[in-house]
Tab-separated table of C-alpha atoms in Angstrom:
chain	number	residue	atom	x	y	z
A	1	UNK	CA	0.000	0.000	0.000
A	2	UNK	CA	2.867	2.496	1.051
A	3	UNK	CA	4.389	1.560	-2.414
A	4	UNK	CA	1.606	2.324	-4.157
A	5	UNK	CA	1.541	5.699	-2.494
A	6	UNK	CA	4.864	6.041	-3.509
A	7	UNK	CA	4.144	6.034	-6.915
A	8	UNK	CA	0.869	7.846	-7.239
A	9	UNK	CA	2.644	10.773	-5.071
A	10	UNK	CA	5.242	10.749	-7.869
A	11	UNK	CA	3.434	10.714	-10.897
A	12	UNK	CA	0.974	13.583	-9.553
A	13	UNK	CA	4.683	15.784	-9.079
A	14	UNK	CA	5.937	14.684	-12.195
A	15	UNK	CA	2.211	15.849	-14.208
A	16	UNK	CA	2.256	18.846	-11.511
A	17	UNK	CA	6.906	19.739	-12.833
A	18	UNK	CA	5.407	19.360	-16.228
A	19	UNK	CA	2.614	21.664	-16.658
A	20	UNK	CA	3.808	25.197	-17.294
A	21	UNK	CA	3.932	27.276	-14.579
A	22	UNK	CA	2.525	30.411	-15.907
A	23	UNK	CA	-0.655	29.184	-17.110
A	24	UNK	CA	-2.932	29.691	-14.258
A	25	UNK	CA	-1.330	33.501	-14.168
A	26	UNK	CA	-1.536	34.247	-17.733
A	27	UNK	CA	-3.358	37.681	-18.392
A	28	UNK	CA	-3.166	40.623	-20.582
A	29	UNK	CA	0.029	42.714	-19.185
A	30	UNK	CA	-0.506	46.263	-19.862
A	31	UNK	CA	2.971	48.213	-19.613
A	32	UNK	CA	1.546	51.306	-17.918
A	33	UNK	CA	-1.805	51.446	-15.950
A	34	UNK	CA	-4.396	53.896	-18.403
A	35	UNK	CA	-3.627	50.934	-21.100
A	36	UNK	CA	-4.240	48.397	-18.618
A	37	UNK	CA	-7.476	50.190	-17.919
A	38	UNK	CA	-8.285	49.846	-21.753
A	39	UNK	CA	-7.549	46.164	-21.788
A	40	UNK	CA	-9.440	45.412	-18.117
A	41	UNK	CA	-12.925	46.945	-20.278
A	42	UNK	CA	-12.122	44.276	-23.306
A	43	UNK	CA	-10.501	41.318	-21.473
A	44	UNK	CA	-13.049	41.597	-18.509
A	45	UNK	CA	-14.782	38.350	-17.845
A	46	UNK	CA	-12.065	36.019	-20.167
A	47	UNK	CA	-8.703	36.763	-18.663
A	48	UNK	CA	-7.284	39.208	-16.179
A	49	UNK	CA	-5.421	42.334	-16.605
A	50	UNK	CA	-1.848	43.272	-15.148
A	51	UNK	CA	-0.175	46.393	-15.148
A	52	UNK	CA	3.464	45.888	-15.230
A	53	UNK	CA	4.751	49.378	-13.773
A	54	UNK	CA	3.548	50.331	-10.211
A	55	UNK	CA	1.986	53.284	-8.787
A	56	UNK	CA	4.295	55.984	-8.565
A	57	UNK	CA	7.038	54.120	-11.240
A	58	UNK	CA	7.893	56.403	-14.448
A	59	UNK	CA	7.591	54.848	-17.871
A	60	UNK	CA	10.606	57.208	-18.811
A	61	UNK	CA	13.228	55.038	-16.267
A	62	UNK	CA	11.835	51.551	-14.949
A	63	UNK	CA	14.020	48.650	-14.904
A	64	UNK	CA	12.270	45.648	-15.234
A	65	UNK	CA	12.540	43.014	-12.491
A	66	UNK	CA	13.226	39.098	-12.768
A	67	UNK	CA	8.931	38.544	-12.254
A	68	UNK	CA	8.187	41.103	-14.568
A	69	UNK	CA	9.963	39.454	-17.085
A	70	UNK	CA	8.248	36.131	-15.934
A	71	UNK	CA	5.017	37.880	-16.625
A	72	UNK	CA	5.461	38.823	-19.791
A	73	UNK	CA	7.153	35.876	-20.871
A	74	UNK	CA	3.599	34.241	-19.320
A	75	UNK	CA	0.816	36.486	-20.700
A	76	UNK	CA	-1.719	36.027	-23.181
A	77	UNK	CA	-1.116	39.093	-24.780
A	78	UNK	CA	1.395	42.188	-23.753
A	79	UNK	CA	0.378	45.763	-24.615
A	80	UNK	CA	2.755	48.520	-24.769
A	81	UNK	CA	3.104	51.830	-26.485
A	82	UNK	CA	6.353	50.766	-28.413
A	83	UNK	CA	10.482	50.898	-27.486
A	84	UNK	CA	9.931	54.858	-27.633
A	85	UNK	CA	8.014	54.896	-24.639
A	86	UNK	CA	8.627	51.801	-22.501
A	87	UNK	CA	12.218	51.016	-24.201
A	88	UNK	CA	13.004	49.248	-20.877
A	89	UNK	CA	10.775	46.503	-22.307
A	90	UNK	CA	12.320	46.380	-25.583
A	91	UNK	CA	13.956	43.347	-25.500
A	92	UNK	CA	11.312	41.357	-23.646
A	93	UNK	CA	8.692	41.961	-25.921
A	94	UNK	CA	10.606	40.842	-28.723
A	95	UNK	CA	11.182	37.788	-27.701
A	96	UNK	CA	7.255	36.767	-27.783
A	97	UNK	CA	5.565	35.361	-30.030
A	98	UNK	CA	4.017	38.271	-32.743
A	99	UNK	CA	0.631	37.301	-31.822
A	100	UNK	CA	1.054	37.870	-28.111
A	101	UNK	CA	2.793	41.310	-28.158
A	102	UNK	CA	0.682	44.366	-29.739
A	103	UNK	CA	2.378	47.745	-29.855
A	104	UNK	CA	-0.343	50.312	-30.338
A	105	UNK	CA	1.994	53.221	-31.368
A	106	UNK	CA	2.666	50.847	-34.617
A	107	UNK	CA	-0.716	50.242	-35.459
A	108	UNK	CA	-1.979	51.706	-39.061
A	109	UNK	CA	-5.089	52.662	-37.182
A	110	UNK	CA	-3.363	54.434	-34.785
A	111	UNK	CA	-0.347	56.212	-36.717
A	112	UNK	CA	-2.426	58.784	-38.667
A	113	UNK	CA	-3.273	60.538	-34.810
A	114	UNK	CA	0.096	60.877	-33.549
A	115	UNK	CA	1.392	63.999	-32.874
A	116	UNK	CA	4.401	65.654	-33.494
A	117	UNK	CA	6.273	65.866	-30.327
A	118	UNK	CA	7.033	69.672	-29.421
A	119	UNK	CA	8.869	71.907	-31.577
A	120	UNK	CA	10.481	73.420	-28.786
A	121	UNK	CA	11.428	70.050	-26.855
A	122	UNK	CA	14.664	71.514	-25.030
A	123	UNK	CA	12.573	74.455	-23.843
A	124	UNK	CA	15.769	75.155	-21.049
A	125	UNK	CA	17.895	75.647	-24.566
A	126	UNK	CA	15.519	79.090	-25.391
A	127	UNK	CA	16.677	80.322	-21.570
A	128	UNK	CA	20.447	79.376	-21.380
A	129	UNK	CA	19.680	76.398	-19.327
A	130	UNK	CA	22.632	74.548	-17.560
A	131	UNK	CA	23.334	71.593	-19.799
A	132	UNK	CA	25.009	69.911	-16.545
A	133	UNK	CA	21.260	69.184	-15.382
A	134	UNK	CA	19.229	66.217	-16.807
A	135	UNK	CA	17.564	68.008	-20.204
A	136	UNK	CA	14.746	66.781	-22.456
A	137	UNK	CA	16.433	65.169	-24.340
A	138	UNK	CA	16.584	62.033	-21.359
A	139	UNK	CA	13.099	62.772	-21.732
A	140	UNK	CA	12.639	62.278	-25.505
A	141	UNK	CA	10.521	59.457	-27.609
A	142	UNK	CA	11.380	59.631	-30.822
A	143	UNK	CA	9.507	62.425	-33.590
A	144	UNK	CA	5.980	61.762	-31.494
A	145	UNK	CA	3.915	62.869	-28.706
A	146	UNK	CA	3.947	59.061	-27.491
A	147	UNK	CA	1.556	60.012	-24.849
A	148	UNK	CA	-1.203	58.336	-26.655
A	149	UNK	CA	-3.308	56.979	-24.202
A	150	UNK	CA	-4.491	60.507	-23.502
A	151	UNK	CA	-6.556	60.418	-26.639
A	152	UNK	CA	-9.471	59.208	-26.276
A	153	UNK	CA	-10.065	58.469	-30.202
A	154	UNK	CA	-6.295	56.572	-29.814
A	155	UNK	CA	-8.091	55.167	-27.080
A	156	UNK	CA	-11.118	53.754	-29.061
A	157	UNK	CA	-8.483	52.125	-31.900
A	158	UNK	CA	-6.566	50.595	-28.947
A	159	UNK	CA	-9.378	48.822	-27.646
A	160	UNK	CA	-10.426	47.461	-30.962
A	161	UNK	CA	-6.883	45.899	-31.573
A	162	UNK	CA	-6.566	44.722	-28.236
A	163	UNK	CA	-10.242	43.086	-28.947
A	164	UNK	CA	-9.001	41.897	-32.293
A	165	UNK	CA	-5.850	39.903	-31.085
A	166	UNK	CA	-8.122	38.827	-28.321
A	167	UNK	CA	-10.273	37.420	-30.476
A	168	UNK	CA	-7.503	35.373	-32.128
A	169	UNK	CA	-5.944	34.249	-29.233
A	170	UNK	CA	-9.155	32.968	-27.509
A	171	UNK	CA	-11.794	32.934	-30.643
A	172	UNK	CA	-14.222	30.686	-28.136
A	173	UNK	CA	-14.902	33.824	-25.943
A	174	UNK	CA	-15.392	35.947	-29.301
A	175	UNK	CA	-19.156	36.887	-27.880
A	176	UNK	CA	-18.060	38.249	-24.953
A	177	UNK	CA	-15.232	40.164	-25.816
A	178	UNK	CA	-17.519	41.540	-29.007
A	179	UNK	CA	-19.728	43.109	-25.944
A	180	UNK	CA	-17.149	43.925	-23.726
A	181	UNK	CA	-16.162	46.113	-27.150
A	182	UNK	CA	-19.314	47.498	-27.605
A	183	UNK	CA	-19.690	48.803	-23.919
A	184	UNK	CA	-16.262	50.320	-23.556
A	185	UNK	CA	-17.273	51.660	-27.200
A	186	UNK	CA	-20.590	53.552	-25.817
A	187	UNK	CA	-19.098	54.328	-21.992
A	188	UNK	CA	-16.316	56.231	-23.817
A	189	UNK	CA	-18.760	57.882	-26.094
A	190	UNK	CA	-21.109	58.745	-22.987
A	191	UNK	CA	-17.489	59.795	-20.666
A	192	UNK	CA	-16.273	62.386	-24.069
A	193	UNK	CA	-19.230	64.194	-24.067
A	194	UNK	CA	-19.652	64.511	-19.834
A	195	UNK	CA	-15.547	65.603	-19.908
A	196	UNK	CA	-16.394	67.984	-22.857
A	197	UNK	CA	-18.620	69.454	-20.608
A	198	UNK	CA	-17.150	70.099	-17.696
A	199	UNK	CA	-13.908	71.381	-19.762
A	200	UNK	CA	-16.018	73.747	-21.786
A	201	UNK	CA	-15.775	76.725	-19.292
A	202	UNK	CA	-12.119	76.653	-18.745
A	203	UNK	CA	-10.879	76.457	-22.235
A	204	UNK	CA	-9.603	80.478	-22.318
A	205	UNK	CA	-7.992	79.827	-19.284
A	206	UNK	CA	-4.127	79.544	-19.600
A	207	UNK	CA	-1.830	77.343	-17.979
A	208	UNK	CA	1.976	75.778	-17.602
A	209	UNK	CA	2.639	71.759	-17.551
A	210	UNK	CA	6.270	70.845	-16.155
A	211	UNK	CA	5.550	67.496	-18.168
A	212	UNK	CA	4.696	67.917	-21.996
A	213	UNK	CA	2.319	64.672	-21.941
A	214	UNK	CA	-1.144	66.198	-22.806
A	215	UNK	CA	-1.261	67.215	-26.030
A	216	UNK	CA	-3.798	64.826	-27.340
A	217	UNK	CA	-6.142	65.323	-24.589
A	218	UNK	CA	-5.706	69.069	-24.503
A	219	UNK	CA	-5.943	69.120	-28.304
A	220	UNK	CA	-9.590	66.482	-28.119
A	221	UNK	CA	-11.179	69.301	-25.610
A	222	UNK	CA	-9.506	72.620	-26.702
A	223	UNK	CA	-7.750	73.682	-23.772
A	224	UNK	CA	-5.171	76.415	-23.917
A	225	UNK	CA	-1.703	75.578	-22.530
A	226	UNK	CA	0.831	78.094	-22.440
A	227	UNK	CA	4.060	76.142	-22.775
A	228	UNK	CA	5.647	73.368	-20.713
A	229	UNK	CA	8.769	72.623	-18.325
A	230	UNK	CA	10.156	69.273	-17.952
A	231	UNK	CA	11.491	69.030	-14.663
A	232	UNK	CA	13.732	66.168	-13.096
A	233	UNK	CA	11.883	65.567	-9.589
A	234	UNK	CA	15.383	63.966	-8.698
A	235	UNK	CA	17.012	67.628	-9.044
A	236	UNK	CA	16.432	70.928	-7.795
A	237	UNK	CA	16.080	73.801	-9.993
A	238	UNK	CA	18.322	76.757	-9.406
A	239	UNK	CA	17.623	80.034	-8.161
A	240	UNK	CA	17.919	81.243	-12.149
A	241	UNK	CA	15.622	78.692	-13.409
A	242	UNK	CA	12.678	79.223	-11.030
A	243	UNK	CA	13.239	83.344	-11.645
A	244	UNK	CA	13.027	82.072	-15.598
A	245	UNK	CA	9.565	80.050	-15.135
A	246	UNK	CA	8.370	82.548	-12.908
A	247	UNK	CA	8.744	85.296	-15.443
A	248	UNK	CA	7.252	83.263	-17.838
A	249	UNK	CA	3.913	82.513	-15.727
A	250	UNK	CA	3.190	86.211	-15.386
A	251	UNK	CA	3.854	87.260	-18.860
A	252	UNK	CA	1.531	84.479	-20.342
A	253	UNK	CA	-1.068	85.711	-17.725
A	254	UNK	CA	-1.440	81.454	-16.519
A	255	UNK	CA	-3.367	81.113	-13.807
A	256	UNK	CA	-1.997	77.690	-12.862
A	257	UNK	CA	0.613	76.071	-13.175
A	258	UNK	CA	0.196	71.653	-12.692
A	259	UNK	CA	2.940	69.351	-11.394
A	260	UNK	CA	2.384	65.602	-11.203
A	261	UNK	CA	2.498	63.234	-8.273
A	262	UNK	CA	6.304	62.302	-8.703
A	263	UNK	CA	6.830	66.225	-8.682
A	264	UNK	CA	8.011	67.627	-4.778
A	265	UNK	CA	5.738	70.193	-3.806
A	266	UNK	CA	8.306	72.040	-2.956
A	267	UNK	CA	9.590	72.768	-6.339
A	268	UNK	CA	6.295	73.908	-7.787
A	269	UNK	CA	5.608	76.107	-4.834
A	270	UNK	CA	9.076	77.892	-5.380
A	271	UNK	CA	8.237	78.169	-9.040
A	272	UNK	CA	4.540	79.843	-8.051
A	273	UNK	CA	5.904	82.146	-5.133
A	274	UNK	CA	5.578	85.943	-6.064
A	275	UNK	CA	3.154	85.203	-8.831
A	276	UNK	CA	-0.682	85.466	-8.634
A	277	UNK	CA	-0.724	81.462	-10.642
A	278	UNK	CA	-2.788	78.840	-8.556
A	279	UNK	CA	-0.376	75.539	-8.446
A	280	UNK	CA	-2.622	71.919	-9.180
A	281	UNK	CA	-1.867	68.545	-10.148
A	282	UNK	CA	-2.229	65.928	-12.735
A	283	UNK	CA	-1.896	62.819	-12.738
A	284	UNK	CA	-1.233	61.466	-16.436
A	285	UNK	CA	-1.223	57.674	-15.287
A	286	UNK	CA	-4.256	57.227	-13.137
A	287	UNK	CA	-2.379	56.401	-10.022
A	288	UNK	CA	-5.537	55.527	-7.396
A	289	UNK	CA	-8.066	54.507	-10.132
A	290	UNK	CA	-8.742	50.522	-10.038
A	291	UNK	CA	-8.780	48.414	-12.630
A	292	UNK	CA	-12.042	47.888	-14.279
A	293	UNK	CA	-14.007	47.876	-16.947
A	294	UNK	CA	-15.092	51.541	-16.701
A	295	UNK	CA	-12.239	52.283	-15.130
A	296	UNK	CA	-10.499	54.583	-18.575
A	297	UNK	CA	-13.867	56.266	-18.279
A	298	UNK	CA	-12.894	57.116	-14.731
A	299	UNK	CA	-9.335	58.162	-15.735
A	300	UNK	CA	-10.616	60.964	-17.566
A	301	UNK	CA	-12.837	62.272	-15.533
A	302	UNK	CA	-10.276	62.179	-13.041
A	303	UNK	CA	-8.710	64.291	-15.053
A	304	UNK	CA	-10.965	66.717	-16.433
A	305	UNK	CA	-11.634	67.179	-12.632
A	306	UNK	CA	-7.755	67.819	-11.828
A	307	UNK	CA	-7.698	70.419	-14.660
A	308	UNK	CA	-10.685	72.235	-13.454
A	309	UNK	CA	-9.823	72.601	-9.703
A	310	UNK	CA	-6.789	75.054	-10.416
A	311	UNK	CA	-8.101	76.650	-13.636
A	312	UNK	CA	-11.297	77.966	-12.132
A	313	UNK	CA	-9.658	78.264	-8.526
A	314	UNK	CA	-12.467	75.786	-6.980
C-alpha cells in the first residue's frame, strides 16, 4: 500500500513539474496602468489584466525586475506603447511570439493621430539652461507625442486591436469580448461628451505643464496651454531657473501652473511664489483609479476634474 503511495505521489509531481507554470497567471500585461485600464474593459470576464509598472514608477526610467519578465514571458497578450516609450521593455517583448505582443503606437489605425512631439522640446535651450542638469532630451521618444493613451479616439483604436488579437488568441470567448467592445465603445462615447462638458468653461484659461504629456487630450477638448517645463523631480532647480519660469507665468497671464504626483511640492511652490498662478496637479497615469471595466472612463474624468480645480480656482 505504502508503495503504491509512492508512486501515485510521484506521478501527480511529475504531471504537476510538467505543466507550465505560468498558465494559471496568464493575463493581458498592460505596460503602464491607463492601457491596462483599456484592456481590463475588453478582457473583462475572459482573462485578467496586469499592469506591469507600479503606482508611482515612471515609464521614462523603470528597470524591469526578474517577475516582470516572468510575466510577460507568461501572458496572453502584452500591450505597450512601443520601445519609444517603454524602451526598458524592448527586449522582452521581442522575444514573444508576434501574436502575443501588440504595440499600439505601430498600429496603421493608430499612426495617422500621432502627434508631433514639441517643436520646442529643449525648452531650457531658449533660456540658457545649464546643460550639466538632466535636459529633455533624457526625456525624448522619438519624432511623437507618445503620450497616446491621452486620446481618447487613440483610445477607441486601442481597444479594438486589443479586442481583435483577443479574439484570435481565444476565438471561443469571441461573444463576450464583441460586448465587452461594444460597452467600452458607448461608456467612452457617454465619458467624451460629460468631460467635454465640464472642460467647456475653462478652455480660455491659460496654464503651464512641467511634463509635456497632454497634447492629445488638450488638443480632443480645446484647452489652452501656455508652454511646458520638464522638470527632473530627482534635481532641484536653481535660483535662475525658477526666476526664468516665474517670469514666464506672469507674462503668459497662466493662472496655474500643474505638477504631477512624482513632482516635490516644494519645487512647484518655489516656481509659483511671487506670482498670482494657482499651483494643481495631474496625474497622467491614473495612479488611485482601479482596474475595471469603466475604469479609462474614470481616468478621464479624473482628469478633467484635476484640470478644473486650479483653472477655475475651486
Amino acid at each position: 500500500m505504502l508503495h503504491k503511495k509512492t508512486l501515485l505521489c510521484a506521478a501527480l509531481s511529475t504531471l504537476l513539474c510538467a505543466a507550465p507554470v505560468f498558465t494559471a497567471n496568464a493575463a493581458v500585461v498592460a505596460s503602464i496602468k491607463p492601457l491596462g485600464f483599456i484592456a481590463a474593459a475588453i478582457a473583462d470576464g475572459v482573462t485578467d489584466t496586469e499592469v506591469l509598472l507600479p503606482d508611482g514608477a515612471s515609464e521614462h526610467d523603470y528597470a524591469l525586475k526578474p517577475s516582470d519578465v516572468k510575466r510577460l514571458q507568461g501572458a496572453d497578450l502584452v500591450v505597450w506603447v512601443g520601445p519609444d516609450m517603454e524602451a526598458f521593455m524592448q527586449k522582452s517583448v521581442r522575444q514573444l511570439p508576434e501574436q502575443k505582443q501588440l504595440e499600439l503606437s505601430a498600429l496603421d489605425t493608430v499612426k495617422p493621430l500621432l502627434m508631433k512631439g514639441s517643436d520646442e522640446d529643449d525648452h531650457e535651450d531658449h533660456h540658457g539652461h545649464d546643460h550639466s542638469e538632466k535636459s529633455d532630451e533624457d526625456h525624448h521618444h522619438g519624432d511623437y507625442n507618445l503620450h497616446i493613451w491621452l486620446s481618447p479616439e487613440v483610445a477607441q483604436r486601442s481597444a479594438v486591436a486589443i479586442h481583435d488579437k483577443l479574439v484570435e488568441l481565444m476565438p471561443e470567448h469571441r461573444e463576450k469580448l464583441d460586448a465587452n467592445l461594444r460597452d467600452f465603445t458607448s461608456g467612452l462615447a457617454d465619458a467624451d461628451k460629460q468631460v467635454g462638458s465640464v472642460l467647456a468653461p475653462v478652455k480660455g484659461k491659460g496654464y503651464f505643464v512641467f511634463h509635456d504629456a497632454y497634447g492629445y487630450f488638450e488638443k480632443h477638448y480645446g484647452l489652452s496651454p501656455l508652454g511646458h517645463f520638464t522638470v527632473n523631480p530627482e534635481i532641484q532647480p536653481g535660483a535662475q531657473r525658477l526666476h526664468q519660469i516665474r517670469t514666464e507665468l506672469v507674462e503668459h497671464k497662466a493662472v496655474c501652473v500643474f505638477a504631477e504626483p512624482q513632482f516635490r511640492p516644494a519645487v512647484i511652490h518655489a516656481v509659483a511664489q511671487g506670482t498670482p498662478v494657482r499651483t494643481g496637479s495631474l496625474d497622467p497615469l491614473g495612479i488611485g483609479v482601479a482596474l475595471g471595466k469603466d475604469s479609462y472612463m474614470q481616468f478621464l474624468a479624473q482628469l478633467s476634474d484635476q484640470y478644473v480645480s486650479c483653472l477655475k480656482g475651486d
